[in-house]
Amino acid sequence: MLRFAQTLDRQLGAALERAFPEAAAAAIAAGRRLDPQLAAASKPEFGDFQANGALALAKSLKQAPRQIATALLAELEADPAFAALCLPPQIAGPGFLNLTLRPEVLAAELRRRLGDARLGVPLVEGQSAAARPPVIVDFSSPNIAKEMHVGHLRSTIIGDALARVLEFRGHPVLRLNHVGDWGTQFGMLITHLKQVAPEALSTADAVDLGDLVAFYRQAKQRFDADEVFQATAREEVVKLQSGDPVSRRAWQLLCDQSRREFEQIYGRLDIRLSERGESFYNPYLAAVVADLEAAGLLVVDAGAKCVFLEGMQGKDGNPLPVIVQKSDGGFNYATTDLAAIRYRFAAPPAGDGASWVIYVTDAGQAHHFAGVFQVARRAGWIPEGARVEHVPFGLVQGDDGKKLKTRSGDTVRLKDLLDEAVERCEADLRRRLAEEERQEDESFITQVATTVGLAAVKYADLSTNRITNYQFSFDRMLALQGNTAPYLLYAVVRIAGIARKGGDLGGGAAAAFPDLLQYSEPQEWTLVRELLKLDTVIAEVEQELLPNRLCSYLFELSQVFNRFYDQVPVLKAEPAARASRLALCRLTADTLKLGLGLLGIATLERM
RNA sequence: GGGGCUGUAGCUCAGCCGGAUAGAGCGACGGUUUCCUAAACCGUAGGUCGUGGGUUCGAGUCCCGCCAGCCCCGCCA
């Protein structure tokens, strides 16, 4: 619908200018234009689009809205290009102009998409993909020596979905895993291990990740309680950061251990990610401080080197600092984030040369990023026209509305969460098979349970607006009805069923379908219109970085399809109708597969 | 104390640049199966959009105040 919207906006704008030449000239002189305010129709009975401009213009034109709409209508009807696109428009309510695309225009657009692997979604304009500067999506970012938990789940899934959408649009995307592999935590952990389990620091696989997590917890407790330990740990950090070989070796072992565990999760979730941890930026930390010093932004306060923020105040009304070098000479996470931003925007080969950097982290870090972005901007590290943004998300909560925990009060391990989703799916599937007296082999059951279980977890996370906290519930996400992954997957399965029963879906080519598609039923037209919205929705997701918009669309498409499937026969229809309906099935399946694919969700032929 | 986010049906959530009578799903109640997988479909009930002002032809949406919940606020990340 994007193409139509653009064309109509132009035609309506021109019609307004013809109807009100003086007002149009005045608007243009003021650097504006008479805006027809074209929008998607708010209800199906209003057609495809509505123009709200007449209401807004009433005051400045000193005319009644309906009068303006009438004048606009007259100009539009005189435009043959418009008449070829739309049925005669209707003036409705206080002065809305309702526009309905001609059926043959819709059918032709649908036909066009049957032969298009991109289903009508355009590539970004501009240079070829190879010449374009990269977009960096920074997501997932677990910590070494800790297990991944639900918090990482959100970042991982949302980041992956956004990266997939941007890639599909033709952006070269650099997916970066900014793992926490540096800093005070390692000082703590290495100091503790040296004392209680030195073998873990010299021998690969001497301890597994579970042990490491326990050691980490003990180390943290000692760090918080014991000043002597704290001092030793800080010294250990300095040793590590200055490249002491023993510390380096210990650190490397710890990282390898954790990395293997992370890779398993990413593999299961089908997520591709380039690891570039905090340690990567270690060589650049001193330069960050030097740059800030040279730019005159550094202030030493209580022994720490700080940049004070403009427009952000702390407790006593004083400006908030971003500390870039601690009083003990060490660097902290803000320094690392500044080094990262500096490197990512710097021109190659000294950096990534990015044009857009997206950080997918929890909303609690909003202040931190606002501060870091401001410092980076004032230091001149963000080029003109480049974009840098924090894409925040809310907490994962339990049924009690508090941060999700296990019954014993621990954080929920991601691995356990995924296992449980798949197990629950499998149990449900086995029960269903028994009820329906279906026989399926074990590999089918495993495949379906795995696909549906992981799809459910991902979809539940992606389908709410990311900024709000969301309540985690296996029962809801695995429900077979409603706005859930199983419901969407089932729609794909139904279409696969039609193909199995002899429906020719064209096998990837458009040639199987007639040039003139013909529809008569309202359910068919509703489905046609829904299918044609894909390009608009993708553009919106890219603009707003909100995957839930894509989820809503896919859910609505599935609902519309299920109504069609229920009420309109396909295989038993007479030949002309049958071919046109098969085209709808084919495009629905393609759209669902593409859309779910962009969410990182795999589909099934049977379930 | 300062700042951020959130508050919409019993529950979980949508709601796009301010547009027409506020939308889903679940749950509740009532229906639909000689037909492409009923993991579906159809219908009914359910709302003072936290609250009080303001801006506007028009406010769930924008502005201000207040209330409630969550989060952040100097050397952890």
XYZ file of C-alpha atoms (C1' of nucleotides) in Angstrom:
684
model
C 0.000 0.000 0.000
C 3.038 2.262 0.271
C 3.077 3.000 -3.447
C -0.602 3.857 -3.459
C -0.247 6.048 -0.401
C 2.592 7.987 -2.006
C 0.738 8.410 -5.281
C -2.474 9.457 -3.585
C -0.688 11.891 -1.314
C 0.785 13.545 -4.394
C -2.531 13.606 -6.246
C -4.417 14.969 -3.258
C -1.762 17.579 -2.619
C -1.958 18.741 -6.240
C -5.751 18.789 -6.123
C -5.657 20.959 -3.006
C -3.318 23.372 -4.762
C -5.639 23.612 -7.729
C -8.688 24.112 -5.516
C -7.061 26.728 -3.273
C -4.250 28.356 -5.243
C -3.806 31.443 -3.033
C -3.687 29.435 0.196
C -1.297 26.959 -1.434
C 1.016 29.736 -2.596
C 0.974 31.263 0.877
C 1.775 27.912 2.458
C 4.663 27.276 0.082
C 6.016 30.751 0.744
C 6.002 29.845 4.450
C 7.918 26.666 3.690
C 4.923 24.393 4.186
C 2.319 22.896 1.925
C -1.384 22.232 2.078
C -1.400 18.789 3.678
C -4.280 16.527 2.659
C -3.509 14.462 5.802
C -3.784 11.139 4.069
C -4.025 8.209 6.452
C -5.045 4.581 6.344
C -8.804 4.282 6.762
C -9.654 3.883 10.431
C -12.414 1.407 9.598
C -12.940 -0.968 6.698
C -16.284 0.625 5.801
C -14.444 3.882 5.100
C -12.461 2.289 2.282
C -8.680 2.102 2.050
C -7.580 5.626 2.878
C -9.031 8.747 4.397
C -7.996 12.350 3.921
C -8.496 14.421 7.076
C -7.029 17.622 5.681
C -10.309 19.436 5.073
C -10.976 19.649 8.823
C -7.554 21.026 9.591
C -7.752 23.609 6.806
C -11.174 24.954 7.741
C -9.852 27.692 9.967
C -7.130 29.080 7.728
C -9.326 28.873 4.598
C -12.328 30.296 6.470
C -14.600 27.693 4.936
C -16.665 24.827 6.300
C -14.773 21.500 6.210
C -17.376 19.805 4.036
C -17.180 22.689 1.580
C -13.406 22.241 1.355
C -13.836 18.503 0.914
C -16.316 19.127 -1.887
C -13.884 21.409 -3.715
C -11.103 18.853 -3.261
C -13.377 16.115 -4.537
C -14.208 18.073 -7.690
C -10.522 18.552 -8.497
C -9.757 14.900 -7.845
C -12.493 13.648 -10.124
C -11.047 15.773 -12.913
C -7.726 13.921 -12.558
C -7.763 10.826 -14.803
C -4.824 9.242 -12.969
C -6.778 9.439 -9.728
C -9.921 8.057 -11.346
C -7.929 5.104 -12.627
C -6.756 4.350 -9.093
C -9.819 4.989 -6.955
C -13.570 4.641 -7.025
C -15.455 7.948 -6.673
C -14.580 9.252 -3.178
C -17.144 9.839 -0.451
C -17.396 12.830 1.832
C -18.327 11.614 5.286
C -18.944 12.914 8.773
C -17.703 16.434 9.466
C -15.525 16.514 6.325
C -13.522 13.322 5.904
C -12.815 12.219 2.369
C -12.940 8.452 2.089
C -10.960 6.776 -0.671
C -11.426 3.260 -1.972
C -8.985 1.661 -4.391
C -10.490 0.057 -7.459
C -10.848 -3.734 -7.171
C -8.863 -4.286 -10.366
C -6.037 -2.147 -8.975
C -5.922 -4.237 -5.815
C -6.027 -7.489 -7.767
C -3.222 -6.346 -10.066
C -1.058 -5.353 -7.102
C -1.678 -8.716 -5.495
C -0.742 -10.466 -8.733
C 2.473 -8.467 -8.892
C 3.489 -9.645 -5.435
C 3.052 -13.299 -6.336
C 6.138 -13.061 -8.479
C 8.143 -10.996 -6.025
C 10.439 -12.611 -3.460
C 10.307 -9.391 -1.401
C 6.479 -9.386 -1.426
C 6.374 -5.732 -2.384
C 8.681 -4.505 0.368
C 11.145 -2.060 -1.173
C 14.852 -1.917 -0.408
C 16.142 1.257 1.214
C 16.940 3.886 -1.348
C 20.422 5.154 -2.026
C 23.714 3.486 -2.774
C 24.109 -0.241 -3.219
C 24.272 -2.319 -0.077
C 28.024 -2.778 -0.314
C 28.710 0.959 -0.395
C 26.362 1.783 2.443
C 27.784 2.393 5.919
C 26.834 -0.265 8.446
C 24.066 -0.108 10.994
C 25.210 -1.513 14.324
C 22.737 -3.348 16.514
C 24.207 -3.900 19.958
C 22.212 -6.568 21.751
C 22.154 -9.598 24.045
C 25.352 -8.709 25.953
C 25.496 -11.374 28.668
C 28.193 -11.340 31.309
C 31.065 -13.788 31.452
C 30.888 -16.108 34.427
C 27.177 -15.547 34.760
C 24.406 -17.499 33.173
C 21.994 -15.951 30.726
C 18.631 -15.108 32.225
C 15.312 -13.638 31.118
C 16.739 -10.119 30.960
C 19.132 -11.255 28.268
C 16.263 -12.997 26.551
C 14.502 -9.722 25.804
C 17.589 -7.982 24.503
C 18.528 -11.007 22.426
C 15.146 -11.550 20.838
C 14.260 -7.909 20.245
C 17.742 -7.113 18.952
C 17.705 -10.066 16.602
C 14.270 -9.163 15.223
C 15.302 -5.554 14.615
C 18.517 -6.683 12.951
C 16.569 -9.024 10.687
C 14.156 -6.290 9.646
C 16.999 -3.866 8.911
C 18.864 -6.521 6.944
C 15.769 -7.330 4.930
C 15.420 -3.675 4.069
C 18.940 -3.789 2.686
C 21.000 -2.231 5.457
C 24.372 -3.838 6.097
C 23.954 -4.759 9.755
C 26.733 -5.411 12.223
C 25.281 -7.466 15.083
C 27.500 -6.885 18.073
C 27.514 -8.813 21.303
C 28.968 -6.408 23.845
C 29.661 -9.122 26.439
C 30.659 -8.135 29.935
C 34.122 -9.609 29.882
C 36.041 -6.846 31.636
C 36.068 -4.833 34.821
C 35.810 -5.182 38.569
C 33.848 -8.427 38.444
C 36.901 -10.250 37.082
C 39.099 -8.880 39.783
C 36.674 -10.307 42.298
C 36.328 -13.633 40.613
C 40.004 -14.207 39.865
C 41.058 -13.217 43.376
C 38.518 -15.579 44.864
C 39.413 -18.465 42.555
C 43.113 -18.063 43.240
C 42.323 -18.751 46.864
C 39.688 -21.485 46.663
C 40.004 -23.176 43.262
C 43.268 -22.247 41.542
C 42.924 -25.118 39.067
C 40.025 -23.235 37.421
C 42.453 -20.534 36.389
C 45.019 -22.753 34.745
C 43.145 -25.751 33.341
C 40.410 -25.642 30.761
C 37.125 -27.238 31.854
C 38.265 -27.665 35.453
C 34.925 -26.198 36.497
C 31.692 -25.837 34.597
C 29.646 -22.714 34.263
C 27.353 -23.664 37.113
C 30.346 -23.798 39.483
C 31.618 -20.544 38.083
C 28.312 -18.872 38.833
C 28.496 -20.139 42.420
C 32.056 -18.879 42.746
C 30.995 -15.564 41.338
C 28.289 -15.246 43.956
C 30.752 -16.033 46.757
C 33.236 -13.559 45.339
C 30.597 -10.863 45.208
C 29.669 -11.498 48.834
C 33.273 -11.248 49.942
C 33.762 -8.128 47.861
C 30.814 -6.432 49.547
C 31.807 -7.516 53.068
C 35.603 -7.610 53.207
C 37.698 -4.506 52.640
C 40.956 -6.414 52.303
C 39.446 -8.654 49.656
C 38.052 -5.594 47.919
C 41.496 -3.992 47.715
C 43.090 -7.183 46.388
C 40.341 -7.522 43.789
C 40.897 -3.982 42.576
C 44.610 -4.652 42.232
C 43.753 -7.755 40.231
C 41.673 -5.661 37.815
C 44.582 -3.319 37.259
C 46.878 -6.312 36.606
C 44.419 -7.751 34.106
C 43.908 -4.450 32.328
C 47.636 -3.875 32.096
C 48.146 -7.307 30.533
C 49.657 -9.396 33.330
C 50.117 -12.865 31.722
C 48.796 -14.930 34.637
C 45.697 -12.803 35.000
C 45.215 -12.771 31.245
C 45.371 -16.542 31.065
C 42.881 -16.952 33.884
C 40.562 -14.463 32.259
C 40.791 -16.247 28.914
C 39.779 -19.546 30.461
C 36.791 -18.009 32.154
C 35.651 -16.381 28.926
C 36.006 -19.589 26.905
C 33.975 -21.464 29.455
C 31.113 -19.000 29.317
C 31.279 -18.547 25.579
C 30.570 -22.215 24.944
C 27.454 -21.934 27.068
C 26.252 -18.803 25.262
C 26.810 -20.395 21.873
C 24.480 -23.235 22.778
C 21.690 -20.796 23.574
C 22.278 -18.745 20.437
C 22.292 -21.925 18.384
C 18.951 -23.019 19.798
C 17.445 -19.601 19.208
C 18.934 -19.337 15.704
C 20.700 -16.112 16.525
C 23.777 -14.873 14.753
C 25.962 -12.501 16.690
C 29.549 -11.258 16.526
C 31.216 -11.211 19.889
C 33.049 -8.016 20.616
C 33.215 -7.696 24.365
C 34.145 -4.801 26.565
C 37.750 -5.986 26.575
C 38.000 -5.136 22.880
C 37.923 -1.464 23.766
C 40.623 -1.687 26.437
C 43.328 -0.261 24.146
C 41.169 2.778 23.425
C 40.219 3.738 26.978
C 43.175 6.009 27.602
C 42.565 7.772 24.301
C 38.960 8.435 25.276
C 40.096 10.238 28.403
C 42.801 12.088 26.464
C 40.279 13.188 23.827
C 37.897 14.475 26.457
C 40.743 16.272 28.164
C 41.783 17.869 24.871
C 38.203 18.923 24.193
C 38.179 20.674 27.548
C 35.329 18.552 28.869
C 37.140 16.858 31.745
C 36.780 17.969 35.330
C 38.520 16.274 38.251
C 36.069 15.863 41.111
C 36.913 14.023 44.352
C 39.850 12.464 42.543
C 37.747 11.071 39.658
C 37.857 12.390 36.115
C 34.358 13.378 35.099
C 32.393 15.052 32.373
C 29.485 17.013 33.812
C 26.269 16.716 31.872
C 24.220 19.603 30.573
C 20.545 19.574 31.429
C 20.764 16.598 33.781
C 20.802 17.282 37.481
C 21.613 15.026 40.394
C 20.492 14.942 44.018
C 21.334 18.447 45.130
C 20.616 20.232 41.890
C 24.228 19.946 40.749
C 24.964 18.662 37.255
C 25.333 14.883 36.980
C 28.768 13.534 36.132
C 29.781 10.740 33.834
C 32.872 9.261 35.496
C 35.418 8.231 32.910
C 38.348 7.490 35.184
C 37.993 6.434 38.782
C 40.067 7.965 41.560
C 42.157 4.765 41.659
C 43.052 5.279 38.001
C 40.784 2.471 36.741
C 38.218 2.826 33.979
C 34.595 1.863 34.275
C 31.700 0.890 32.051
C 31.002 4.469 30.969
C 34.548 4.701 29.641
C 34.063 1.442 27.770
C 30.765 2.604 26.303
C 32.361 5.860 25.224
C 35.262 4.007 23.635
C 32.750 1.783 21.847
C 30.730 4.682 20.487
C 33.902 6.449 19.390
C 35.174 3.330 17.629
C 31.857 2.498 15.988
C 31.431 5.885 14.350
C 35.105 6.358 13.483
C 35.945 5.902 9.803
C 37.547 2.578 8.824
C 40.111 1.175 9.344
C 40.316 2.866 12.727
C 36.664 2.078 13.401
C 33.412 0.686 11.997
C 32.284 3.788 10.118
C 28.688 3.238 11.224
C 25.880 5.599 10.277
C 23.454 4.332 12.883
C 24.026 2.593 16.199
C 21.198 0.950 18.116
C 21.511 -0.234 21.723
C 18.964 -2.795 22.826
C 19.120 -2.804 26.624
C 16.703 -2.540 29.504
C 14.988 0.748 30.221
C 16.888 1.116 33.494
C 19.937 2.160 31.518
C 18.190 5.097 29.871
C 20.060 7.646 31.994
C 23.370 6.000 31.413
C 22.955 6.078 27.650
C 21.577 9.600 27.599
C 24.745 10.652 29.429
C 27.088 8.659 27.232
C 25.442 9.942 24.047
C 25.702 13.520 25.235
C 29.390 13.201 26.075
C 30.082 11.498 22.739
C 28.253 14.244 20.907
C 30.107 17.018 22.718
C 33.390 15.251 22.063
C 32.546 15.305 18.351
C 32.560 11.525 17.905
C 29.129 11.311 16.318
C 29.242 12.506 12.718
C 26.708 14.861 11.199
C 23.570 13.007 10.161
C 24.449 9.836 12.061
C 21.908 8.252 14.364
C 22.555 6.803 17.788
C 19.717 5.537 19.886
C 18.853 3.534 22.915
C 16.054 1.069 22.249
C 14.818 0.353 25.765
C 12.621 -2.453 26.972
C 10.750 -3.140 30.216
C 11.183 -5.814 32.824
C 10.073 -9.397 32.569
C 7.761 -9.898 35.499
C 6.270 -12.945 37.150
C 2.592 -13.516 37.865
C 2.974 -11.386 40.983
C 3.935 -8.331 38.942
C 7.480 -8.353 40.311
C 10.719 -9.209 38.589
C 10.586 -12.819 37.443
C 12.191 -15.257 39.918
C 12.097 -18.970 40.540
C 10.174 -20.291 43.530
C 13.380 -20.312 45.539
C 13.935 -16.667 44.676
C 16.763 -17.096 42.160
C 16.811 -15.523 38.746
C 15.396 -17.828 36.088
C 18.078 -19.337 33.881
C 17.367 -18.886 30.209
C 18.238 -22.477 29.462
C 15.664 -23.746 31.977
C 13.055 -21.415 30.622
C 13.508 -22.625 27.056
C 13.553 -26.259 28.192
C 10.300 -25.828 30.034
C 8.583 -24.182 27.074
C 9.581 -27.070 24.812
C 8.644 -29.706 27.387
C 5.225 -28.180 27.897
C 4.684 -28.109 24.137
C 5.669 -31.723 23.826
C 3.309 -32.842 26.582
C 0.509 -30.865 24.988
C 1.218 -32.311 21.560
C 1.269 -35.890 22.876
C -2.046 -35.354 24.612
C -3.526 -33.956 21.407
C -2.210 -36.813 19.299
C -3.718 -39.334 21.700
C -7.073 -37.527 21.645
C -7.163 -37.399 17.875
C -5.740 -40.919 17.545
C -2.979 -39.624 15.285
C 0.243 -41.541 14.882
C 3.446 -39.538 14.503
C 7.034 -40.620 14.931
C 9.297 -39.253 17.620
C 11.293 -37.016 15.313
C 8.081 -35.251 14.277
C 7.098 -34.731 17.900
C 10.520 -33.371 18.814
C 10.591 -31.095 15.808
C 7.127 -29.660 16.405
C 7.606 -29.242 20.173
C 10.939 -27.498 19.692
C 9.701 -25.178 16.969
C 6.450 -24.284 18.705
C 8.034 -23.933 22.146
C 10.773 -21.569 21.041
C 8.386 -19.689 18.757
C 6.030 -19.186 21.684
C 8.750 -17.748 23.908
C 9.977 -15.391 21.216
C 6.560 -14.306 20.070
C 5.312 -13.609 23.595
C 8.259 -11.323 24.127
C 8.015 -9.558 20.783
C 4.256 -9.120 20.679
C 3.981 -6.573 23.481
C 5.215 -3.035 23.093
C 8.798 -3.401 24.305
C 8.760 -0.313 26.516
C 6.224 -1.735 28.957
C 7.060 -4.422 31.483
C 5.510 -7.699 30.538
C 4.201 -10.588 32.541
C 5.796 -13.876 31.725
C 3.350 -16.770 31.627
C 3.892 -20.167 30.040
C 0.165 -20.770 30.068
C -0.559 -17.659 28.056
C 2.272 -17.889 25.562
C 1.633 -21.538 24.790
C -2.116 -21.094 24.497
C -3.341 -22.341 21.194
C -5.767 -19.547 20.670
C -5.339 -15.834 20.718
C -2.371 -13.684 19.821
C 0.200 -16.448 20.207
C 2.810 -18.181 18.109
C 0.843 -21.450 17.843
C -2.127 -19.601 16.378
C 0.027 -18.035 13.657
C 1.870 -21.272 12.950
C -1.430 -23.057 12.590
C -2.504 -20.719 9.800
C 0.633 -21.675 7.859
C -0.097 -25.351 8.503
C -3.622 -24.998 7.148
C -2.294 -23.596 3.901
C 0.274 -26.370 3.651
C -2.661 -28.740 4.049
C -4.379 -27.228 1.040
C -1.217 -27.765 -0.998
C -0.995 -31.403 0.147
C -4.589 -32.000 -0.864
C -3.872 -30.950 -4.409
C -3.875 -27.155 -4.363
C -1.259 -25.740 -6.709
C 0.431 -22.903 -4.830
C 2.758 -22.155 -7.695
C 5.881 -23.552 -6.090
C 7.604 -20.203 -5.786
C 6.655 -19.000 -9.283
C 3.826 -16.736 -10.293
C 3.153 -18.483 -13.594
C 0.662 -20.905 -12.036
C -1.779 -18.070 -11.473
C -4.006 -16.285 -13.964
C -3.081 -12.720 -14.908
C -6.479 -11.516 -13.881
C -7.331 -12.571 -10.353
C -11.020 -12.468 -9.574
C -12.701 -12.084 -6.222
C -16.316 -11.862 -5.248
C -16.582 -12.679 -1.547
C -16.071 -10.033 1.151
C -13.719 -12.400 2.995
C -11.533 -12.489 -0.111
C -11.344 -8.721 -0.385
C -10.568 -8.357 3.299
C -7.704 -10.805 2.874
C -6.429 -9.046 -0.268
C -6.313 -5.732 1.562
C -4.632 -7.237 4.608
C -1.950 -8.875 2.472
C -1.149 -5.607 0.727
C -0.371 -3.898 4.049
C 2.913 -5.732 4.563
C 5.154 -3.042 3.044
C 3.604 -0.320 5.201
C 4.048 -2.397 8.338
C 7.706 -3.192 7.651
C 8.435 0.481 7.005
C 6.819 1.300 10.330
C 8.795 -1.312 12.253
C 12.000 0.062 10.776
C 11.001 3.605 11.643
C 9.813 2.993 15.191
C 11.952 -0.055 16.001
C 8.871 -1.733 17.421
C 8.622 -5.435 16.531
C 5.191 -5.692 18.154
C 3.741 -3.804 15.188
C 4.771 -6.687 12.956
C 3.310 -9.193 15.436
C -0.050 -7.398 15.474
C -0.108 -7.394 11.717
C 0.678 -11.097 11.422
C -1.971 -11.888 14.013
C -4.575 -9.854 12.161
C -3.574 -11.480 8.904
C -3.981 -14.913 10.480
C -7.402 -13.979 11.802
C -8.509 -12.692 8.430
C -7.159 -15.797 6.751
C -8.885 -18.132 9.208
C -12.209 -16.428 8.487
C -11.596 -16.815 4.780
C -10.590 -20.449 5.234
C -13.640 -21.138 7.312
C -16.178 -19.471 5.066
C -14.817 -19.688 1.538
C -14.007 -23.036 -0.085
C -10.757 -23.180 -2.040
C -10.210 -26.642 -3.444
C -13.901 -27.203 -4.148
C -14.418 -23.887 -5.890
C -14.908 -23.733 -9.637
C -11.658 -23.364 -11.623
C -11.483 -19.553 -12.023
C -12.312 -18.840 -8.387
C -10.103 -21.711 -7.256
C -6.994 -20.301 -8.945
C -7.607 -16.829 -7.537
C -8.166 -18.252 -4.060
C -5.048 -20.380 -4.277
C -3.177 -17.178 -5.043
C -4.497 -15.736 -1.769
C -3.387 -18.854 0.112
C 0.034 -18.739 -1.446
C 0.582 -15.074 -0.647
C -0.759 -15.526 2.877
C 1.677 -18.363 3.527
C 4.558 -16.389 2.027
C 3.681 -13.323 4.066
C 3.402 -15.256 7.317
C 6.661 -17.087 6.661
C 8.464 -13.891 5.777
C 7.026 -11.971 8.723
C 7.676 -14.730 11.246
C 11.146 -15.147 9.741
C 11.843 -11.481 10.438
C 10.884 -12.171 14.040
C 13.303 -15.082 14.104
C 10.509 -17.641 14.188
C 10.520 -20.802 12.068
C 7.312 -22.258 10.578
C 6.033 -25.816 10.071
C 4.169 -27.716 7.370
C 2.293 -29.861 9.852
C 1.741 -29.654 13.590
C 14.754 15.742 46.556
C 15.657 15.273 40.925
C 14.668 12.419 36.549
C 12.506 8.388 33.495
C 8.697 4.807 32.372
C 3.852 2.950 33.260
C -1.625 3.495 34.567
C -7.116 1.603 28.831
C -12.784 -4.288 29.936
C -12.460 -9.319 35.524
C -7.131 -10.803 33.512
C -3.060 -10.009 29.659
C -2.299 -6.314 26.216
C -2.938 -3.074 21.260
C -4.133 1.768 19.997
C 0.600 4.811 14.212
C 1.384 12.690 12.694
C -4.521 14.388 17.453
C -9.564 12.289 13.475
C -15.534 9.444 12.768
C -19.287 5.058 17.559
C -12.193 3.051 22.155
C -9.891 -2.464 19.855
C -7.947 -7.577 20.367
C -7.033 -12.034 23.008
C -8.009 -14.801 27.427
C -11.700 -15.871 30.889
C -17.536 -16.046 31.175
C -22.063 -17.248 28.532
C -24.423 -19.248 23.867
C -23.759 -21.496 18.990
C -21.036 -24.018 14.432
C -17.989 -30.159 12.224
C -21.095 -35.322 5.592
C -16.330 -30.007 3.326
C -8.995 -27.877 2.476
C -5.981 -29.917 10.208
C -12.211 -27.487 15.020
C -4.790 -25.749 17.463
C -10.616 -23.065 13.730
C -15.071 -20.033 13.100
C -19.752 -17.119 14.600
C -22.459 -14.507 18.450
C -23.561 -12.113 23.630
C -22.032 -9.573 27.955
C -18.060 -6.535 29.751
C -15.072 0.822 29.490
C -15.829 7.649 33.716
C -8.991 5.340 28.892
C -5.752 6.747 37.187
C -7.524 11.877 38.434
C -8.357 17.444 37.941
C -7.539 21.373 34.671
C -5.865 23.369 29.786
C -4.960 23.650 24.232
C -8.023 22.239 19.779
C -13.280 22.093 15.036
C -11.822 17.304 17.384
C -7.840 14.444 23.056
C -6.770 7.545 25.231
C -3.093 10.365 22.200
C -0.452 17.087 23.176
C 0.549 20.670 27.769
C 0.248 21.604 33.323
C -1.036 19.877 38.369
C -2.122 15.690 41.502
C -2.432 10.214 42.872
C -0.484 5.145 42.441
C 3.244 1.425 40.807
C 8.107 0.294 38.910
C 13.086 1.940 37.672
C 17.510 5.254 37.774
C 20.376 9.161 40.328
C 29.750 9.409 41.495
C 33.730 6.049 41.070
C 29.267 -2.010 39.888
C 27.600 -3.096 34.683
